[in-house]
Tab-separated table of C-alpha atoms and ligand atoms in Angstrom:
chain	number	residue	atom	x	y	z
A	232	MET	CA	0.036	-0.163	0.055
A	233	HIS	CA	2.770	2.392	0.469
A	234	ASN	CA	4.360	2.706	-2.539
A	235	PHE	CA	0.863	2.719	-4.007
A	236	ILE	CA	-0.252	5.903	-2.096
A	237	ALA	CA	3.626	7.382	-2.436
A	238	LYS	CA	3.519	7.341	-6.444
A	239	VAL	CA	-0.267	9.101	-6.451
A	240	LEU	CA	1.027	11.630	-3.931
A	241	ASN	CA	4.401	12.597	-6.293
A	242	LEU	CA	1.845	14.334	-8.473
A	243	LYS	CA	1.332	16.581	-5.684
A	244	GLN	CA	2.843	20.285	-5.535
A	245	ILE	CA	2.440	20.513	-1.958
A	246	VAL	CA	3.538	17.603	0.553
A	247	THR	CA	2.459	17.654	4.034
A	248	ILE	CA	4.418	15.669	6.571
A	249	LEU	CA	3.911	14.951	10.040
A	250	GLY	CA	6.948	14.543	12.345
A	251	ILE	CA	7.407	12.669	15.670
A	252	GLU	CA	10.194	12.709	17.607
A	253	SER	CA	10.479	10.831	21.015
A	254	SER	CA	14.487	9.884	21.158
A	255	CYS	CA	15.420	10.945	24.523
A	256	ASP	CA	13.351	13.305	26.598
A	257	ASP	CA	11.723	15.649	24.493
A	258	THR	CA	8.241	14.595	22.737
A	259	SER	CA	7.581	16.353	19.866
A	260	VAL	CA	5.034	16.734	17.034
A	261	ALA	CA	5.700	18.780	13.975
A	262	ILE	CA	3.685	19.521	10.702
A	263	ILE	CA	5.435	20.908	7.674
A	264	GLN	CA	4.560	21.739	4.338
A	265	ASN	CA	7.116	21.458	1.920
A	266	ASN	CA	10.087	23.296	3.704
A	267	THR	CA	7.516	25.201	5.309
A	268	LEU	CA	6.910	25.077	9.120
A	269	LEU	CA	2.787	24.988	9.981
A	270	SER	CA	3.659	24.003	13.623
A	271	SER	CA	5.827	22.390	16.267
A	272	VAL	CA	5.038	21.187	19.564
A	273	ILE	CA	7.681	19.898	22.187
A	274	ALA	CA	6.658	18.399	25.601
A	275	ASN	CA	9.628	18.603	28.222
A	276	GLN	CA	10.002	16.286	30.805
A	277	ASP	CA	10.967	18.185	34.151
A	278	VAL	CA	10.714	14.763	36.390
A	279	HIS	CA	14.491	14.398	35.302
A	280	LYS	CA	15.832	17.056	36.875
A	281	LYS	CA	16.222	15.976	40.370
A	282	TYR	CA	17.854	12.582	39.414
A	283	GLY	CA	20.855	14.761	37.673
A	284	GLY	CA	20.245	12.773	34.206
A	285	VAL	CA	17.389	11.452	32.059
A	286	VAL	CA	15.873	8.140	33.464
A	287	PRO	CA	14.661	6.118	30.713
A	288	GLU	CA	11.758	4.368	32.232
A	289	LEU	CA	10.374	7.798	33.606
A	290	ALA	CA	11.039	9.009	29.796
A	291	SER	CA	9.206	6.155	27.991
A	292	ARG	CA	5.962	6.745	30.606
A	293	ALA	CA	6.210	10.912	29.915
A	294	HIS	CA	6.257	9.901	26.341
A	295	GLN	CA	2.964	7.606	26.768
A	296	SER	CA	1.200	10.617	28.373
A	297	ASN	CA	2.319	13.202	26.075
A	298	ILE	CA	2.414	12.150	22.817
A	299	VAL	CA	-1.572	12.259	21.845
A	300	PRO	CA	-2.028	15.698	23.652
A	301	VAL	CA	1.287	17.112	21.539
A	302	LEU	CA	-0.180	15.441	18.791
A	303	HIS	CA	-3.593	17.380	18.844
A	304	GLU	CA	-1.742	20.997	19.740
A	305	ALA	CA	0.217	20.459	16.447
A	306	LEU	CA	-2.980	19.706	14.357
A	307	LEU	CA	-4.912	22.599	15.925
A	308	GLN	CA	-1.698	25.022	15.814
A	309	ALA	CA	-1.484	23.857	11.846
A	310	ASN	CA	-5.193	24.170	11.383
A	311	LEU	CA	-5.218	20.993	9.722
A	312	GLN	CA	-6.899	17.585	10.328
A	313	LEU	CA	-5.150	14.272	10.670
A	314	ASN	CA	-6.544	13.531	7.125
A	315	ASP	CA	-4.861	16.251	5.185
A	316	ILE	CA	-1.156	14.676	6.201
A	317	ASP	CA	0.293	13.011	3.354
A	318	ALA	CA	3.070	10.789	5.154
A	319	ILE	CA	3.976	9.977	8.867
A	320	ALA	CA	8.031	10.496	9.418
A	321	TYR	CA	9.392	9.300	12.612
A	322	THR	CA	13.150	9.188	14.638
A	323	ARG	CA	14.030	5.659	14.148
A	324	GLY	CA	17.112	5.942	16.311
A	325	PRO	CA	19.443	7.015	17.622
A	326	GLY	CA	18.417	7.271	21.216
A	327	LEU	CA	16.864	5.430	24.521
A	328	LEU	CA	15.153	2.424	23.036
A	329	GLY	CA	11.973	2.532	25.393
A	330	SER	CA	11.170	6.062	24.399
A	331	LEU	CA	11.939	5.501	20.379
A	332	LEU	CA	9.646	2.393	21.101
A	333	VAL	CA	6.502	4.754	22.053
A	334	GLY	CA	7.337	7.441	18.838
A	335	SER	CA	7.739	4.673	16.400
A	336	SER	CA	4.743	2.825	17.481
A	337	PHE	CA	2.500	5.478	17.688
A	338	ALA	CA	3.525	6.579	14.135
A	339	LYS	CA	2.883	2.762	12.909
A	340	GLY	CA	-0.474	2.725	14.510
A	341	LEU	CA	-1.369	6.286	12.992
A	342	SER	CA	0.243	4.846	9.516
A	343	ILE	CA	-2.349	1.894	9.802
A	344	GLY	CA	-5.154	4.177	10.843
A	345	LEU	CA	-5.124	6.960	8.444
A	346	GLN	CA	-3.318	4.482	5.370
A	347	LYS	CA	-1.064	7.023	5.140
A	348	PRO	CA	3.089	5.916	4.087
A	349	LEU	CA	5.553	5.581	6.700
A	350	ILE	CA	9.079	7.327	7.066
A	351	GLU	CA	11.830	6.281	9.098
A	352	VAL	CA	14.163	9.091	10.366
A	353	ASN	CA	18.012	9.394	11.815
A	354	HIS	CA	17.879	11.813	14.498
A	355	LEU	CA	20.970	13.286	13.789
A	356	GLN	CA	20.183	13.450	10.016
A	357	GLY	CA	17.623	15.772	11.797
A	358	HIS	CA	19.820	17.935	13.303
A	359	ILE	CA	21.927	18.490	9.831
A	360	LEU	CA	18.527	19.224	7.947
A	361	SER	CA	17.219	21.465	10.418
A	362	HIS	CA	19.295	24.177	8.191
A	363	PHE	CA	16.422	23.702	5.319
A	364	LEU	CA	13.468	24.587	7.525
A	365	SER	CA	11.916	27.982	6.771
A	366	GLU	CA	9.097	29.831	8.990
A	367	LYS	CA	5.831	31.166	6.740
A	368	ASP	CA	6.378	34.138	4.816
A	369	GLU	CA	10.120	33.742	5.845
A	370	GLN	CA	12.891	34.449	3.082
A	371	LYS	CA	15.802	32.307	4.069
A	372	GLU	CA	18.697	31.293	2.231
A	373	PHE	CA	19.231	27.427	2.752
A	374	PRO	CA	23.122	26.042	2.460
A	375	SER	CA	23.813	24.561	-0.965
A	376	PHE	CA	25.372	20.802	-1.463
A	377	PRO	CA	28.247	19.828	-0.729
A	378	HIS	CA	28.367	21.616	2.698
A	379	LEU	CA	30.046	20.557	5.927
A	380	SER	CA	28.115	20.155	9.231
A	381	LEU	CA	29.845	20.341	12.791
A	382	LEU	CA	26.819	18.519	15.106
A	383	VAL	CA	27.033	18.847	18.629
A	384	SER	CA	25.036	17.182	21.407
A	385	GLY	CA	24.800	15.340	24.028
A	386	GLY	CA	25.617	12.067	22.780
A	387	HIS	CA	27.298	13.198	19.242
A	388	THR	CA	30.436	15.263	18.173
A	389	GLN	CA	30.634	14.795	14.734
A	390	LEU	CA	32.068	16.517	11.621
A	391	ILE	CA	30.029	15.448	8.582
A	392	HIS	CA	30.502	16.123	4.646
A	393	VAL	CA	27.134	16.439	3.496
A	394	HIS	CA	26.903	15.383	-0.127
A	395	SER	CA	23.099	15.876	-0.781
A	396	PRO	CA	19.995	15.626	2.078
A	397	TYR	CA	20.496	11.727	0.932
A	398	ARG	CA	24.106	11.399	1.464
A	399	PHE	CA	26.069	11.884	4.696
A	400	GLU	CA	29.548	11.245	5.296
A	401	ILE	CA	31.507	11.044	8.571
A	402	LEU	CA	34.818	13.036	8.498
A	403	GLY	CA	35.668	13.201	12.375
A	404	THR	CA	33.885	11.894	15.520
A	405	THR	CA	34.471	11.827	19.034
A	406	ILE	CA	36.886	9.164	20.276
A	407	ASP	CA	35.185	9.351	23.680
A	408	ASP	CA	32.948	12.039	25.304
A	409	ALA	CA	30.610	14.299	23.191
A	410	ALA	CA	30.854	17.827	23.665
A	411	GLY	CA	27.409	17.728	25.352
A	412	GLU	CA	28.972	15.373	28.093
A	413	ALA	CA	32.179	17.517	28.561
A	414	PHE	CA	29.361	20.274	29.414
A	415	ASP	CA	27.451	18.150	31.514
A	416	LYS	CA	30.084	16.198	33.542
A	417	ALA	CA	31.974	19.410	34.570
A	418	ALA	CA	28.523	21.344	35.608
A	419	LYS	CA	28.248	18.101	37.940
A	420	VAL	CA	31.609	18.087	39.570
A	421	ILE	CA	31.277	22.045	40.204
A	422	GLY	CA	27.864	21.522	41.912
A	423	LEU	CA	25.620	22.665	38.907
A	424	GLY	CA	22.241	21.102	37.891
A	425	TYR	CA	21.237	19.152	35.066
A	426	PRO	CA	21.770	19.301	31.875
A	427	GLY	CA	24.859	21.498	33.012
A	428	GLY	CA	25.489	22.842	29.443
A	429	PRO	CA	23.184	25.761	29.788
A	430	ILE	CA	23.977	26.587	33.485
A	431	ILE	CA	27.693	26.807	31.980
A	432	ASP	CA	26.475	28.986	29.603
A	433	LYS	CA	24.879	31.279	31.417
A	434	LEU	CA	27.469	31.648	34.339
A	435	ALA	CA	30.191	32.096	31.780
A	436	LYS	CA	29.048	35.167	30.670
A	437	LEU	CA	29.877	36.835	33.912
A	438	GLY	CA	33.547	35.294	33.897
A	439	ASN	CA	36.518	35.711	32.155
A	440	PRO	CA	37.489	32.929	29.734
A	441	HIS	CA	41.191	34.033	29.814
A	442	LYS	CA	41.497	33.271	33.544
A	443	TYR	CA	42.426	29.389	33.248
A	444	LYS	CA	44.075	27.133	30.664
A	445	PHE	CA	42.883	23.445	30.709
A	446	ALA	CA	44.730	20.904	28.084
A	447	LYS	CA	43.608	21.015	24.952
A	448	PRO	CA	43.853	17.122	23.440
A	449	GLN	CA	45.955	16.425	20.379
A	450	ILE	CA	44.066	14.248	18.424
A	451	GLU	CA	45.369	13.680	14.585
A	452	GLY	CA	42.738	14.295	12.013
A	453	LEU	CA	39.022	15.050	12.549
A	454	ASN	CA	38.581	13.259	15.516
A	455	PHE	CA	37.658	15.007	18.795
A	456	SER	CA	38.661	13.668	22.185
A	457	PHE	CA	37.050	15.180	25.406
A	458	SER	CA	37.630	12.984	28.097
A	459	GLY	CA	41.432	14.266	28.782
A	460	LEU	CA	39.723	17.845	29.253
A	461	LYS	CA	37.632	16.738	32.012
A	462	THR	CA	40.357	15.277	33.460
A	463	SER	CA	42.263	18.044	33.291
A	464	PHE	CA	39.596	19.820	34.805
A	465	LEU	CA	38.851	17.785	37.933
A	466	TYR	CA	42.937	17.363	38.693
A	467	PHE	CA	42.783	21.399	38.480
A	468	LEU	CA	39.854	21.906	40.800
A	469	ARG	CA	41.499	18.930	43.332
A	470	ASP	CA	44.869	21.087	43.396
A	471	GLN	CA	43.007	24.245	43.954
A	472	LEU	CA	40.696	22.951	46.584
A	473	LYS	CA	43.755	22.108	48.842
A	474	THR	CA	44.416	25.627	49.553
A	475	ASN	CA	40.969	27.138	49.578
A	476	PRO	CA	38.100	24.901	49.973
A	477	ASN	CA	35.828	27.580	48.706
A	478	PHE	CA	38.054	27.865	45.654
A	479	ILE	CA	34.584	26.329	43.092
A	480	GLN	CA	32.389	29.057	44.755
A	481	ASP	CA	34.592	32.125	44.553
A	482	ASN	CA	35.768	31.543	41.096
A	483	ILE	CA	32.487	30.116	39.429
A	484	ASN	CA	32.101	32.040	36.613
A	485	ASP	CA	35.861	32.336	35.776
A	486	LEU	CA	35.769	28.430	35.834
A	487	CYS	CA	32.891	28.141	33.585
A	488	ALA	CA	34.106	30.785	30.752
A	489	SER	CA	37.546	29.142	30.482
A	490	TYR	CA	35.947	25.670	30.880
A	491	GLN	CA	33.622	26.278	28.129
A	492	ASN	CA	36.203	28.487	26.073
A	493	THR	CA	38.251	25.731	25.958
A	494	ILE	CA	35.539	23.617	24.437
A	495	ALA	CA	34.782	25.825	21.471
A	496	GLU	CA	38.174	26.403	20.802
A	497	ILE	CA	38.590	22.602	20.056
A	498	LEU	CA	35.674	22.768	17.771
A	499	ILE	CA	36.512	25.842	16.305
A	500	GLU	CA	39.971	24.388	15.474
A	501	LYS	CA	38.621	21.093	13.986
A	502	ALA	CA	36.123	23.113	12.160
A	503	LEU	CA	38.637	24.970	9.910
A	504	LYS	CA	40.842	21.776	9.709
A	505	ALA	CA	37.944	19.874	8.408
A	506	ILE	CA	37.397	23.307	5.633
A	507	GLU	CA	40.941	23.263	4.772
A	508	THR	CA	41.165	19.668	4.294
A	509	THR	CA	38.041	19.578	1.976
A	510	GLN	CA	38.265	22.890	0.697
A	511	ILE	CA	33.989	23.102	1.051
A	512	LYS	CA	33.783	26.309	2.618
A	513	THR	CA	29.975	26.318	4.115
A	514	ILE	CA	29.240	24.929	7.291
A	515	THR	CA	26.290	24.325	9.312
A	516	LEU	CA	26.316	24.172	13.284
A	517	GLY	CA	23.613	21.416	14.938
A	518	GLY	CA	22.712	19.690	17.724
A	519	GLY	CA	21.889	20.916	21.419
A	520	VAL	CA	25.219	22.412	22.162
A	521	SER	CA	24.831	24.893	19.098
A	522	ALA	CA	22.488	26.545	21.567
A	523	ASN	CA	25.707	27.844	23.633
A	524	SER	CA	26.729	31.315	23.096
A	525	GLU	CA	30.388	31.138	23.021
A	526	ILE	CA	30.330	28.176	20.514
A	527	ARG	CA	27.809	30.320	18.083
A	528	LYS	CA	29.830	33.813	18.332
A	529	ARG	CA	33.160	31.917	17.401
A	530	PHE	CA	31.498	30.263	14.418
A	531	GLU	CA	29.712	33.655	12.920
A	532	GLU	CA	33.094	34.676	13.436
A	533	LEU	CA	34.356	31.841	10.707
A	534	LYS	CA	32.640	34.523	8.269
A	535	ASN	CA	35.593	37.051	8.424
A	536	LYS	CA	37.494	33.977	7.046
A	537	GLY	CA	35.132	33.800	4.093
A	538	ILE	CA	33.682	30.771	5.406
A	539	LYS	CA	29.960	30.859	5.080
A	540	THR	CA	28.117	29.649	8.209
A	541	PHE	CA	24.273	28.612	9.494
A	542	ILE	CA	23.661	28.713	12.832
A	543	PRO	CA	20.388	27.475	13.559
A	544	LYS	CA	17.610	29.205	15.505
A	545	ILE	CA	17.801	28.363	19.469
A	546	LYS	CA	14.574	26.592	18.840
A	547	TYR	CA	16.333	24.205	16.078
A	548	THR	CA	18.937	23.283	18.557
A	549	THR	CA	17.267	21.167	21.031
A	550	ASP	CA	15.313	17.795	19.971
A	551	ASN	CA	12.142	19.032	18.034
A	552	ALA	CA	10.180	17.061	15.369
A	553	ALA	CA	10.194	19.979	12.908
A	554	MET	CA	13.560	18.622	12.051
A	555	ILE	CA	12.419	15.358	11.748
A	556	ALA	CA	9.517	16.414	9.425
A	557	VAL	CA	11.845	18.065	7.227
A	558	VAL	CA	14.106	14.566	6.457
A	559	GLY	CA	10.551	13.244	5.701
A	560	TYR	CA	10.003	15.625	3.061
A	561	TYR	CA	13.165	15.137	1.290
A	562	LYS	CA	12.606	11.134	1.930
A	563	PHE	CA	9.180	11.441	0.504
A	564	LEU	CA	10.514	13.466	-2.441
A	565	ASN	CA	12.925	10.231	-2.993
A	566	ASN	CA	9.953	7.632	-2.704
A	567	ASP	CA	12.124	6.504	0.273
A	568	PHE	CA	9.313	5.001	2.263
A	569	SER	CA	9.545	2.578	5.586
A	570	THR	CA	7.853	-0.669	6.200
A	571	LEU	CA	6.050	-1.188	9.616
A	572	ASP	CA	8.490	-3.781	10.790
A	573	ALA	CA	11.277	-1.763	11.130
A	574	ALA	CA	12.479	-1.636	14.530
A	575	PRO	CA	13.760	1.287	16.724
A	576	LEU	CA	17.569	1.552	16.820
A	577	ALA	CA	19.537	2.856	19.822
A	578	ARG	CA	22.552	2.840	17.815
A	579	PHE	CA	21.675	4.230	13.987
A	580	GLY	CA	24.629	5.685	12.083
A	581	ILE	CA	24.433	8.777	10.118
A	582	SER	CA	25.881	7.446	6.910
B	877	KG4	O1	20.968	17.498	20.888
B	877	KG4	P1	20.327	17.196	22.310
B	877	KG4	O2	19.036	18.152	22.513
B	877	KG4	O3	20.082	15.935	22.833
B	877	KG4	C1	20.837	14.781	22.365
B	877	KG4	O4	20.293	14.384	20.947
B	877	KG4	O5	22.196	14.761	22.838
B	877	KG4	O6	21.716	17.876	23.119
B	877	KG4	C2	21.706	17.701	24.502
B	877	KG4	C3	22.838	18.510	25.439
B	877	KG4	C4	23.156	18.612	26.645
B	877	KG4	O7	24.384	18.015	26.967
B	877	KG4	C5	23.284	19.643	26.976
B	877	KG4	O8	23.936	20.224	28.015
B	877	KG4	C6	23.682	20.490	25.994
B	877	KG4	O9	23.168	19.826	24.717
B	877	KG4	N1	23.407	22.351	25.935
B	877	KG4	C7	24.058	22.957	26.131
B	877	KG4	C8	23.381	23.994	25.825
B	877	KG4	N2	22.134	23.792	25.711
B	877	KG4	C9	21.980	22.630	25.681
B	877	KG4	N3	25.731	22.979	26.121
B	877	KG4	C10	26.373	24.042	26.155
B	877	KG4	N4	25.575	25.550	26.069
B	877	KG4	C11	23.915	25.446	25.885
B	877	KG4	N5	23.341	26.540	26.024
B	878	ZN	ZN1	19.490	15.415	19.405
């Protein structure tokens, strides 16, 4: 049934895609028409805050209670009915299996009930292609192909050669922690809440980024490493606390600013190296960590070197279904549909 519907729908000029995202702790549904966003609704899960990290079992339960009201709100905001949808795009992975199961089962149920085709989406491709979303009446330039993408999130840190909306080639990846983990783990050490990235960002605004120096990794090629930085931070604090037990409280802003500055430097240095190696001078930024103000500023400054940069709006940095829908739209154009037996994947490579 899927292929038949797809052929009929391909004759249409305007394609309406419903996107569903549930890979971690955000339940989100969005509706787009071609590249234009009609609605995007996200239900966050505060339940994890007191545990200092996402609790998988609580996340999947929260997805179950949120998904129906989130869908209704997305339809209401888009002023559409379920029958107006041409296809359902959902996150197949990577992510927490229990969370993915809720979104994927829901998407499959809708596909059967509505007799509409199903499209599976890689969450990481969603972050990368989020640059191809525009708001209603917005005049926006999209990145040209090929381009590079720096993807920085809680689970991934990758430099990707984006050949087309369908072909992604990993040029470099982290060999240990992701950039988001480097933020979150350091935040934990200095007693800040979870997720620590946004808190470090906020405190760093009041601090001196050059006050402290932390060891930067010497990794060949385009790969990243953040575990050494975390250890360097830890040892530095241990030494300082011996002489001043209040060292962290006394210097919290400078600590955050200096640590954040080091992460930004590591990322920008590798991005420049990728540009130099490939001679591709267009680069996009994506993933949760791309909300970081220092990283955004440094990325913006690459323009002074003749590099074309695309920085996502803050609302597209965190997990959302709009980015899933846009990948769905390109797959729809390519007649790339999914079957009901596609199981969610906790690990799901981008290429
Ligand atoms: O992409 P995302 O929402 O989820 C994953 O797919 O991992 O990324 C979450 C990560 C967390 O580690 C969080 O601390 C980090 O993004 N993050 C930030 C900022 N906002 C979110 N890190 C640094 N500065 C921020 N402003
Ligand atoms: Zn993400």
